[in-house]
Coordinates of C-alpha atoms and ligand atoms in Angstrom, one line a residue:
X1 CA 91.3 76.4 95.1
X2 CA 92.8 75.3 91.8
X3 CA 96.2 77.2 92.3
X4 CA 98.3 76.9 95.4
X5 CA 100.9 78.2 97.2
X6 CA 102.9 77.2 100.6
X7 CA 106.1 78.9 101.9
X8 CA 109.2 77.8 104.1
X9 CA 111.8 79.0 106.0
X10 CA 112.7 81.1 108.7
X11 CA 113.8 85.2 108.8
X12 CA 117.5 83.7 109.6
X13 CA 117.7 80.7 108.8
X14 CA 119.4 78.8 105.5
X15 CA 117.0 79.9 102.9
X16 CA 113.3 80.4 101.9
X17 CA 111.3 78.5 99.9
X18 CA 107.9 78.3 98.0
X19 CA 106.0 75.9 96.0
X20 CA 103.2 77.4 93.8
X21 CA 100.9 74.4 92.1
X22 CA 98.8 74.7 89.5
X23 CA 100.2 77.0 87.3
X24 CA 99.2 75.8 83.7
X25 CA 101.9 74.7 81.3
X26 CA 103.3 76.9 78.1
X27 CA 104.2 80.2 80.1
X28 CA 107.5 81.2 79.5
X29 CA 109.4 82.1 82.7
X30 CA 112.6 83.5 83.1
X31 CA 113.9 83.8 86.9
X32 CA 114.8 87.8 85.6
X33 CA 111.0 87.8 86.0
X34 CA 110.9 87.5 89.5
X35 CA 113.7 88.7 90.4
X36 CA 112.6 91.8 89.4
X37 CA 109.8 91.8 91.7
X38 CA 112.0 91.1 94.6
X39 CA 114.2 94.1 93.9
X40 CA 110.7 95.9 94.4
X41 CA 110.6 94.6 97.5
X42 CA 113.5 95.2 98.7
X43 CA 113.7 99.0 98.0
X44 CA 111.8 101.8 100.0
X45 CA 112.7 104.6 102.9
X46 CA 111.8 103.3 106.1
X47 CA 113.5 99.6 106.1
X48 CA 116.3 98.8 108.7
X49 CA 119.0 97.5 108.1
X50 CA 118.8 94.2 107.0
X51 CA 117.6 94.8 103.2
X52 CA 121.1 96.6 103.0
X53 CA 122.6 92.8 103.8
X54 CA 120.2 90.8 101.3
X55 CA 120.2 90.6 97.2
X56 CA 117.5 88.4 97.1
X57 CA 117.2 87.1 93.4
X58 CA 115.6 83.5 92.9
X59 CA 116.6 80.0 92.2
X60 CA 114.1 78.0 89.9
X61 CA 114.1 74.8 91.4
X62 CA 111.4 72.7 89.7
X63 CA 108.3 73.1 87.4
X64 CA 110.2 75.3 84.8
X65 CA 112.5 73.6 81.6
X66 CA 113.7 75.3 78.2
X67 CA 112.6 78.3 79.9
X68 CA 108.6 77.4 80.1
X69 CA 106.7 76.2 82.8
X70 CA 105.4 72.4 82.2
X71 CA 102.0 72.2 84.5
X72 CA 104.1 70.7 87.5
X73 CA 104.7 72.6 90.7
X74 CA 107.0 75.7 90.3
X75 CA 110.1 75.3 92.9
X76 CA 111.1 79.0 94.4
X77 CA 114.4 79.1 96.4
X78 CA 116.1 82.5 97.8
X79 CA 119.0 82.4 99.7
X80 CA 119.2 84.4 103.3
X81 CA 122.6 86.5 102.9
X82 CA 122.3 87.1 107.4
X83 CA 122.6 83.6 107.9
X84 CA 126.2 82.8 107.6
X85 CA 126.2 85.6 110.4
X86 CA 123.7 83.0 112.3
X87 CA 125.2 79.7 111.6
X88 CA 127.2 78.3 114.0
X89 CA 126.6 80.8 116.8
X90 CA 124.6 80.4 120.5
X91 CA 122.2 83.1 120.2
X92 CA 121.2 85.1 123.4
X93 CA 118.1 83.9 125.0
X94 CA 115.2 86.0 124.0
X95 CA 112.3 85.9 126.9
X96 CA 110.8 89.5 126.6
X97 CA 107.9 89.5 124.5
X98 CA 107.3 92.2 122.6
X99 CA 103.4 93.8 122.2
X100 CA 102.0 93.4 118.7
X101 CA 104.6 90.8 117.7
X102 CA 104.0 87.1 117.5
X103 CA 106.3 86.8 120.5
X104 CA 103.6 85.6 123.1
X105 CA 101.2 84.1 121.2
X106 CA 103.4 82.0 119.6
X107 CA 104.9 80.8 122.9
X108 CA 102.0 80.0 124.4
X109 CA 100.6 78.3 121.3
X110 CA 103.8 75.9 120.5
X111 CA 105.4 76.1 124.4
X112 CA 108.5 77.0 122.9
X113 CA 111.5 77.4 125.6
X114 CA 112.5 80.8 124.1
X115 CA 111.1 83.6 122.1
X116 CA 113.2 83.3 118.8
X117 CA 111.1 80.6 117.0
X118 CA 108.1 82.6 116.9
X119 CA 109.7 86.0 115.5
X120 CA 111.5 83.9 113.3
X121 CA 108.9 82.4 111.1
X122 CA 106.1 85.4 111.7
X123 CA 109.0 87.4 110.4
X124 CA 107.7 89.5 107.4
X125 CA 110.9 88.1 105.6
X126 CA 108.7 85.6 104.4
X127 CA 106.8 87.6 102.6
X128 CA 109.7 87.3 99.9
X129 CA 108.1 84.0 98.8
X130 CA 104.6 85.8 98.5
X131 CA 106.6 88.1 96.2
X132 CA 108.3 85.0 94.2
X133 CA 104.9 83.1 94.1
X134 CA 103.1 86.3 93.2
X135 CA 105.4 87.6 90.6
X136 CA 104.6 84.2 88.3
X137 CA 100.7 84.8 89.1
X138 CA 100.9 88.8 87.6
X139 CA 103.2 87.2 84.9
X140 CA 100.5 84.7 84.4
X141 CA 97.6 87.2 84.2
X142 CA 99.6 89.5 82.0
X143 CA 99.1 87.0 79.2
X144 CA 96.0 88.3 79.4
X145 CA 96.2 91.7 79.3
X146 CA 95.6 92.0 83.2
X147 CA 98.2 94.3 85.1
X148 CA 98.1 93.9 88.7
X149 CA 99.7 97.4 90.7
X150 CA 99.9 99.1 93.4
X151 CA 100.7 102.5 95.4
X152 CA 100.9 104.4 98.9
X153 CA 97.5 106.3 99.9
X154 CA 98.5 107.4 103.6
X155 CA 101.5 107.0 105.9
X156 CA 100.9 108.3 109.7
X157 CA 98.9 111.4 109.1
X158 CA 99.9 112.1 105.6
X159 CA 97.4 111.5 102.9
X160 CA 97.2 111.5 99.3
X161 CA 94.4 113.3 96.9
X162 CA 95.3 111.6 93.6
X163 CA 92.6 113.6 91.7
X164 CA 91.6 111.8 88.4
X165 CA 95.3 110.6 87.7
X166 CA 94.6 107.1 85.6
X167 CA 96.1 104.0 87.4
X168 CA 99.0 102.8 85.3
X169 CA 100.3 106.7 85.7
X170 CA 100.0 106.0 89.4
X171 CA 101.8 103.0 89.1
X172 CA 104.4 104.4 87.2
X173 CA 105.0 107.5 89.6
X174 CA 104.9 105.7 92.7
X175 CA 107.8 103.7 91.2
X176 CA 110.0 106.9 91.1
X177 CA 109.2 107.1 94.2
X178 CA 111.0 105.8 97.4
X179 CA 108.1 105.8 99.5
X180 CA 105.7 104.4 97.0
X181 CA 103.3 107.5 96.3
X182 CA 102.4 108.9 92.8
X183 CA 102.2 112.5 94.4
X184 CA 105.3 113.9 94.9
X185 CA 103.8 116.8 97.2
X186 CA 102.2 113.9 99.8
X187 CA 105.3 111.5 99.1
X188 CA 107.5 114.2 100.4
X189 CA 105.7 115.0 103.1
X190 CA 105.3 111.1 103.5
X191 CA 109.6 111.1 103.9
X192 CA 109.3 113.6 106.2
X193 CA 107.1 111.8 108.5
X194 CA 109.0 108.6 108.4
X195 CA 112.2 110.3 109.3
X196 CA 110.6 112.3 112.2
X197 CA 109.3 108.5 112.8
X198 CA 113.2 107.1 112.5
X199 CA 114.4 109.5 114.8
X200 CA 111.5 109.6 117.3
X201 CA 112.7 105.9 118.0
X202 CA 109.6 104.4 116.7
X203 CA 107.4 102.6 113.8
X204 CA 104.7 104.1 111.6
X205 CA 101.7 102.4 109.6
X206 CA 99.9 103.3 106.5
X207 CA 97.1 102.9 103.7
X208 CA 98.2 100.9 100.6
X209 CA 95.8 100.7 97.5
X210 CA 96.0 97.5 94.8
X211 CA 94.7 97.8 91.6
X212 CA 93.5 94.9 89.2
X213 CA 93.0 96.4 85.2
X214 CA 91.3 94.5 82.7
X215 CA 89.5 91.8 84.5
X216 CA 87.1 90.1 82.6
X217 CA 83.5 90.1 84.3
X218 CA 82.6 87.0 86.3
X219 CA 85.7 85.4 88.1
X220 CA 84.5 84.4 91.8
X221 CA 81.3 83.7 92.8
X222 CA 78.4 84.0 94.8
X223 CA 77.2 80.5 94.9
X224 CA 79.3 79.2 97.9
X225 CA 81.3 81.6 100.8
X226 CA 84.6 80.6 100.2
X227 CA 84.2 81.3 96.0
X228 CA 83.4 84.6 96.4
X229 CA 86.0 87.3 95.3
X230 CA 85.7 90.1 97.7
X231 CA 86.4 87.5 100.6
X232 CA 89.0 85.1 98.1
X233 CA 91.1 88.9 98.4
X234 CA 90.3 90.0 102.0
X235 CA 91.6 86.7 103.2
X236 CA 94.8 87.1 101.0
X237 CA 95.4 90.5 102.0
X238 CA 94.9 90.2 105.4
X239 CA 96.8 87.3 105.7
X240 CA 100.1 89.5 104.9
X241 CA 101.9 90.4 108.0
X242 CA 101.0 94.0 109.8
X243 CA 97.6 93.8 108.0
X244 CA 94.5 94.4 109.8
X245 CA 92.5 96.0 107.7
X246 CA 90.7 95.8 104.2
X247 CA 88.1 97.0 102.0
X248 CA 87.3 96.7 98.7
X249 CA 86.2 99.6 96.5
X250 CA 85.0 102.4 98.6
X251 CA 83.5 100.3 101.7
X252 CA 83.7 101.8 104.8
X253 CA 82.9 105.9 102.9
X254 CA 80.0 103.9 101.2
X255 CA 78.9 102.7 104.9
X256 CA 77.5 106.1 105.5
X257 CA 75.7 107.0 102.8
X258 CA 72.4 106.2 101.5
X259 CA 72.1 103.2 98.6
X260 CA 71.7 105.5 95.9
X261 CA 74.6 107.5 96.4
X262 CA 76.5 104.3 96.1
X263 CA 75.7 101.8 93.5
X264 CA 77.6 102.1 90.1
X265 CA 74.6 103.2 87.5
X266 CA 74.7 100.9 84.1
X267 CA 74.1 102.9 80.9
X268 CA 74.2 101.4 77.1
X269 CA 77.2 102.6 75.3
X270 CA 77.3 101.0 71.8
X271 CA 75.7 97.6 73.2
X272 CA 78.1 97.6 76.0
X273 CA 76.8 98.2 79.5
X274 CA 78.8 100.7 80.8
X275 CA 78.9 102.1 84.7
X276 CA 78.9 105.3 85.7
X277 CA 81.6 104.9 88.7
X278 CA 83.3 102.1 90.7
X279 CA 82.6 102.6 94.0
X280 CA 82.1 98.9 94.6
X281 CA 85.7 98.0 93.9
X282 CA 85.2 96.1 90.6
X283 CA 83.4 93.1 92.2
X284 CA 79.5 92.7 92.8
X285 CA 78.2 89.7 94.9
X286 CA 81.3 87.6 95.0
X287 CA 82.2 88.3 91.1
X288 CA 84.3 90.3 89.4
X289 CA 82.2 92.7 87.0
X290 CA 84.9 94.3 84.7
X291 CA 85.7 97.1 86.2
X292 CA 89.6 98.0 88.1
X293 CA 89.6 95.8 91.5
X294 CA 90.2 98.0 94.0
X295 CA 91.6 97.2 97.4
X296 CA 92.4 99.4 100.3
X297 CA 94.7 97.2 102.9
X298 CA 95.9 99.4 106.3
X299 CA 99.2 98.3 107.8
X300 CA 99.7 99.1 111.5
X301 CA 103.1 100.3 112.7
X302 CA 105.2 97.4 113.2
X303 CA 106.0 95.8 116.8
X304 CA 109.5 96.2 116.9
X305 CA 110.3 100.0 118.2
X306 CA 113.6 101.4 119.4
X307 CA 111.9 103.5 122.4
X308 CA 111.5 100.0 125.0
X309 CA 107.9 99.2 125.3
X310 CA 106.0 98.1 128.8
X311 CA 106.4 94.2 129.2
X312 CA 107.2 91.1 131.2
X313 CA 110.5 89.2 131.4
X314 CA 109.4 85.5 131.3
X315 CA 112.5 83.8 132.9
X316 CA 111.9 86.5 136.0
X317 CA 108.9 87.4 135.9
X318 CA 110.0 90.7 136.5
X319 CA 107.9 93.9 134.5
X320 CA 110.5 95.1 132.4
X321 CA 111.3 97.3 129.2
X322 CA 111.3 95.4 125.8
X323 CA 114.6 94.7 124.2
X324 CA 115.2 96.2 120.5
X325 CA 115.5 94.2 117.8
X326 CA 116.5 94.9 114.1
X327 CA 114.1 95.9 111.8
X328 CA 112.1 98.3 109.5
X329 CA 110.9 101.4 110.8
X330 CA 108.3 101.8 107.9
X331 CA 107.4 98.6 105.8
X332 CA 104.2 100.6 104.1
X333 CA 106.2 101.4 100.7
X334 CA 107.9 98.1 100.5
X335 CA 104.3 96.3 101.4
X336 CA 103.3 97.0 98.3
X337 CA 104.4 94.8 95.9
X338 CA 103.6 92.2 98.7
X339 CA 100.2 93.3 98.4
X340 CA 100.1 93.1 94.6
X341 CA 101.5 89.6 94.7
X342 CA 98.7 88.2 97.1
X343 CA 95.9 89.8 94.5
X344 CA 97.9 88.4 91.5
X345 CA 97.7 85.4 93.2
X346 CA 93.8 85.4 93.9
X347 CA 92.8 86.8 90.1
X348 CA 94.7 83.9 88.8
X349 CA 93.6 81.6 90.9
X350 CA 90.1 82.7 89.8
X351 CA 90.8 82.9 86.2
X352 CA 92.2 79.4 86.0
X353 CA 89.2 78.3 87.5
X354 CA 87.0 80.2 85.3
X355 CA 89.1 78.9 82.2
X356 CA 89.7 75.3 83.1
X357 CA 92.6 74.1 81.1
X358 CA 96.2 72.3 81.2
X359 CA 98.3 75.0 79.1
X360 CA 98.7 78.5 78.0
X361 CA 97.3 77.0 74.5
X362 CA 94.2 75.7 76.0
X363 CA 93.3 78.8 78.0
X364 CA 93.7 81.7 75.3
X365 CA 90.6 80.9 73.4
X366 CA 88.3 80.3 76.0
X367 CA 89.8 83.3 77.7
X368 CA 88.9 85.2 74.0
X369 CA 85.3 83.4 74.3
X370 CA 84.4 84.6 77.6
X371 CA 81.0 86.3 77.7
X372 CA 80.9 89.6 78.5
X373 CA 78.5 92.5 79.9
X374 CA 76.9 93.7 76.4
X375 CA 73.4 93.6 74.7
X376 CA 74.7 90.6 72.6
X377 CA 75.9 88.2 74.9
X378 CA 73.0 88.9 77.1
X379 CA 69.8 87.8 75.1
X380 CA 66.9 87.4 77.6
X381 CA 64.0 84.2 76.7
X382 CA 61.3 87.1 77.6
X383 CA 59.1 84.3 78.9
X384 CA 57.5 83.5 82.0
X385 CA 58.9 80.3 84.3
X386 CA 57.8 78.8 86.9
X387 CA 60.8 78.0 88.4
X388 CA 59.1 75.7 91.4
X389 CA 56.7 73.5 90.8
Ligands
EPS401 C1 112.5 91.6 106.4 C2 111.4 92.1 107.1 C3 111.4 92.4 108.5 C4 112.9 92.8 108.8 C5 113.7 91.6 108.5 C6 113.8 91.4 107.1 O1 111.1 91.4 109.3 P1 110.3 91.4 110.7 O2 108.8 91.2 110.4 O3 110.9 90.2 111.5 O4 110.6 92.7 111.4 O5 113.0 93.3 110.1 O6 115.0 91.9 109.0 C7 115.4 91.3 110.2 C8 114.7 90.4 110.9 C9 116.7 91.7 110.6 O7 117.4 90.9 111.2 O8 117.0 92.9 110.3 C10 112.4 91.4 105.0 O9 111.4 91.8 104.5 O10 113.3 90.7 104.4

């Protein structure tokens, strides 16, 4: 991995922070940039009541001066608005664990003495430092004409035909929209079902899509597990919290039909070679091939539900009800610039890789240079090998 990221900080606590290294130097970067991104974020029916407490907007701390980034680690600071409601105070014990949460496992993994630490820093408030990190990565890739965005597909029940609407006009529409779907008539009926969900007392999950435009063919790889694209964006993706599920292009659908029903054809269109669809997500055998990445991510309803759920009160040891806690009641259309930032993250990751290079300077011409899938840039030696001897 040439490009790296680690987060701190917990839900309540002072502050959050995030270091991204390897960023190359000569990219202009203006905090508006991400702050941006974290407005995104913050915005979409469904959350609780904490994103009406928060502003987040970021602090550059390091890695940035006269405005451009210098090749050193990038800094990230954001401020937590709840915690001067925290400081200071004895918190109530917490020793109810509650299903789905990381309440139990984490207690049992650290032995912690009460619940708190383990919701604190599996709290998808962190996920604001993804967002940070990830809005310099799509800034990054834009240089390069690569546009990283994202939508709604299904919440609960409610799904979404999108016809042949192009992607940035899904982008666009699922902006206007406050549950992040480019169809009005499904996004409505996508509102409806969240407040049925808000005042049935519970949570509800969903289907987000992220879309990568203009990658060039061949970041990733399939010469080694862990450089192969497919499973460089799973990983990412799944590693966001409330994700457990992925697929890239149109995997599971493709699953039951037979092979020729699901490869991408190539035809010869002015000495480019062309395909005919993208059911394979823009990647083939660990590499990007130059067509839109396409990842499907499901979210599951989040843990935390108003209506008490069956558990176990570890100080008794009594069966009891959970206890409620604040938070969203649908995260799904504020996932997904979370989502985007993790795939920004990977694409660049892989496209510094592929480029090499110290600086902005340094990586636009090879970026110009890189080969692509046409007649010219693929002569073949029409000779016979023998590759052992
Ligand atoms: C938050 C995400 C959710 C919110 C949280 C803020 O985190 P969690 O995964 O812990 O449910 O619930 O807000 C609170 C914890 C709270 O006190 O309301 C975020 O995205 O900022």
């Amino acid at each position: 991995m040439t490009l790296r990221f680690l987060t701190a900080g917990e839900s309540h606590g002072p502050s959050l922070t995030a270091i991204l290294d390897g960023i190359p130097a000569g990219l202009p970067l203006p905090a508006s940039i991400i702050d941006l991104e974290l407005v995104r974020r913050q915005k979409g029916y469904g959350s609780g009541g904490r994103m009406k407490i928060e502003k987040d907007t970021v602090q550059i701390l390091g890695g940035v001066m006269a405005g451009e980034t210098i090749g050193a680690p990038i800094a990230l600071l954001v401020q937590n608005m709840d915690h001067a409601k925290w400081k200071g105070k004895a918190i109530a014990p917490m020793s109810s664990p509650r299903p789905g949460h990381a309440d139990l496992t984490g207690a049992v993994k650290y032995g912690y003495k009460d619940l708190r630490p383990a919701l604190e820093r599996a709290s998808a408030r962190e996920t604001t430092m993804r967002v940070a990190a990830g809005a310099v990565c799509k800034h990054f890739l834009l240089q390069f004409g690569i546009i990283v965005g994202g939508y709604v597909s299904s919440i609960g029940d409610v799904q979404t035909d999108f016809g042949d609407m192009p992607y940035e006009e899904r982008f666009a529409h699922a902006e206007e929209s406050d549950v992040r779907c480019p169809v009005q008539a499904s996004a409505a009926k996508m509102r409806d079902e969240i407040e049925k969900t808000i005042h049935g007392k519970n949570t509800l999950g969903g289907i987000l899509e992220i879309i990568a435009l203009n990658v060039p063919v061949g970041l990733g790889s399939f010469a080694q597990w862990d450089k192969r694209l497919e499973a460089r964006l799973a990983m990412a993706i799944m590693s966001v919290q409330a994700i457990k599920g992925v697929e890239v292009g149109d995997a599971f659908a493709n699953s039951r039909l037979p092979g020729t029903a699901v490869q991408d054809g190539i035809r010869l269109e002015n000495g480019d070679l062309i395909r005919m669809s993208n059911r394979a997500g823009g990647t083939e055998a660990g590499i990007s091939n130059g067509q839109p990445i396409v990842v499907r991510a499901a979210m599951k309803p989040i843990a935390t539900t108003l209506t008490p759920q069956r558990t176990v009160d570890l100080r008794s040891g009594v069966e009891s009800p959970t206890k409620y806690e604040r938070s969203d009641f649908c995260p799904v259309p504020r996932a997904v610039p979370i989502l985007e930032a993790m795939v920004a993250f990977v694409l660049a990751d892989a496209l510094i890789e592929k480029l090499g290079g110290d600086s902005m300077d340094e990586m636009r011409p090879r970026f110009e240079a890189l080969r692509k899938a046409s007649l010219d840039d693929l002569p073949m030696d029409n000779t016979p090998h023998v590759f052992w001897e």
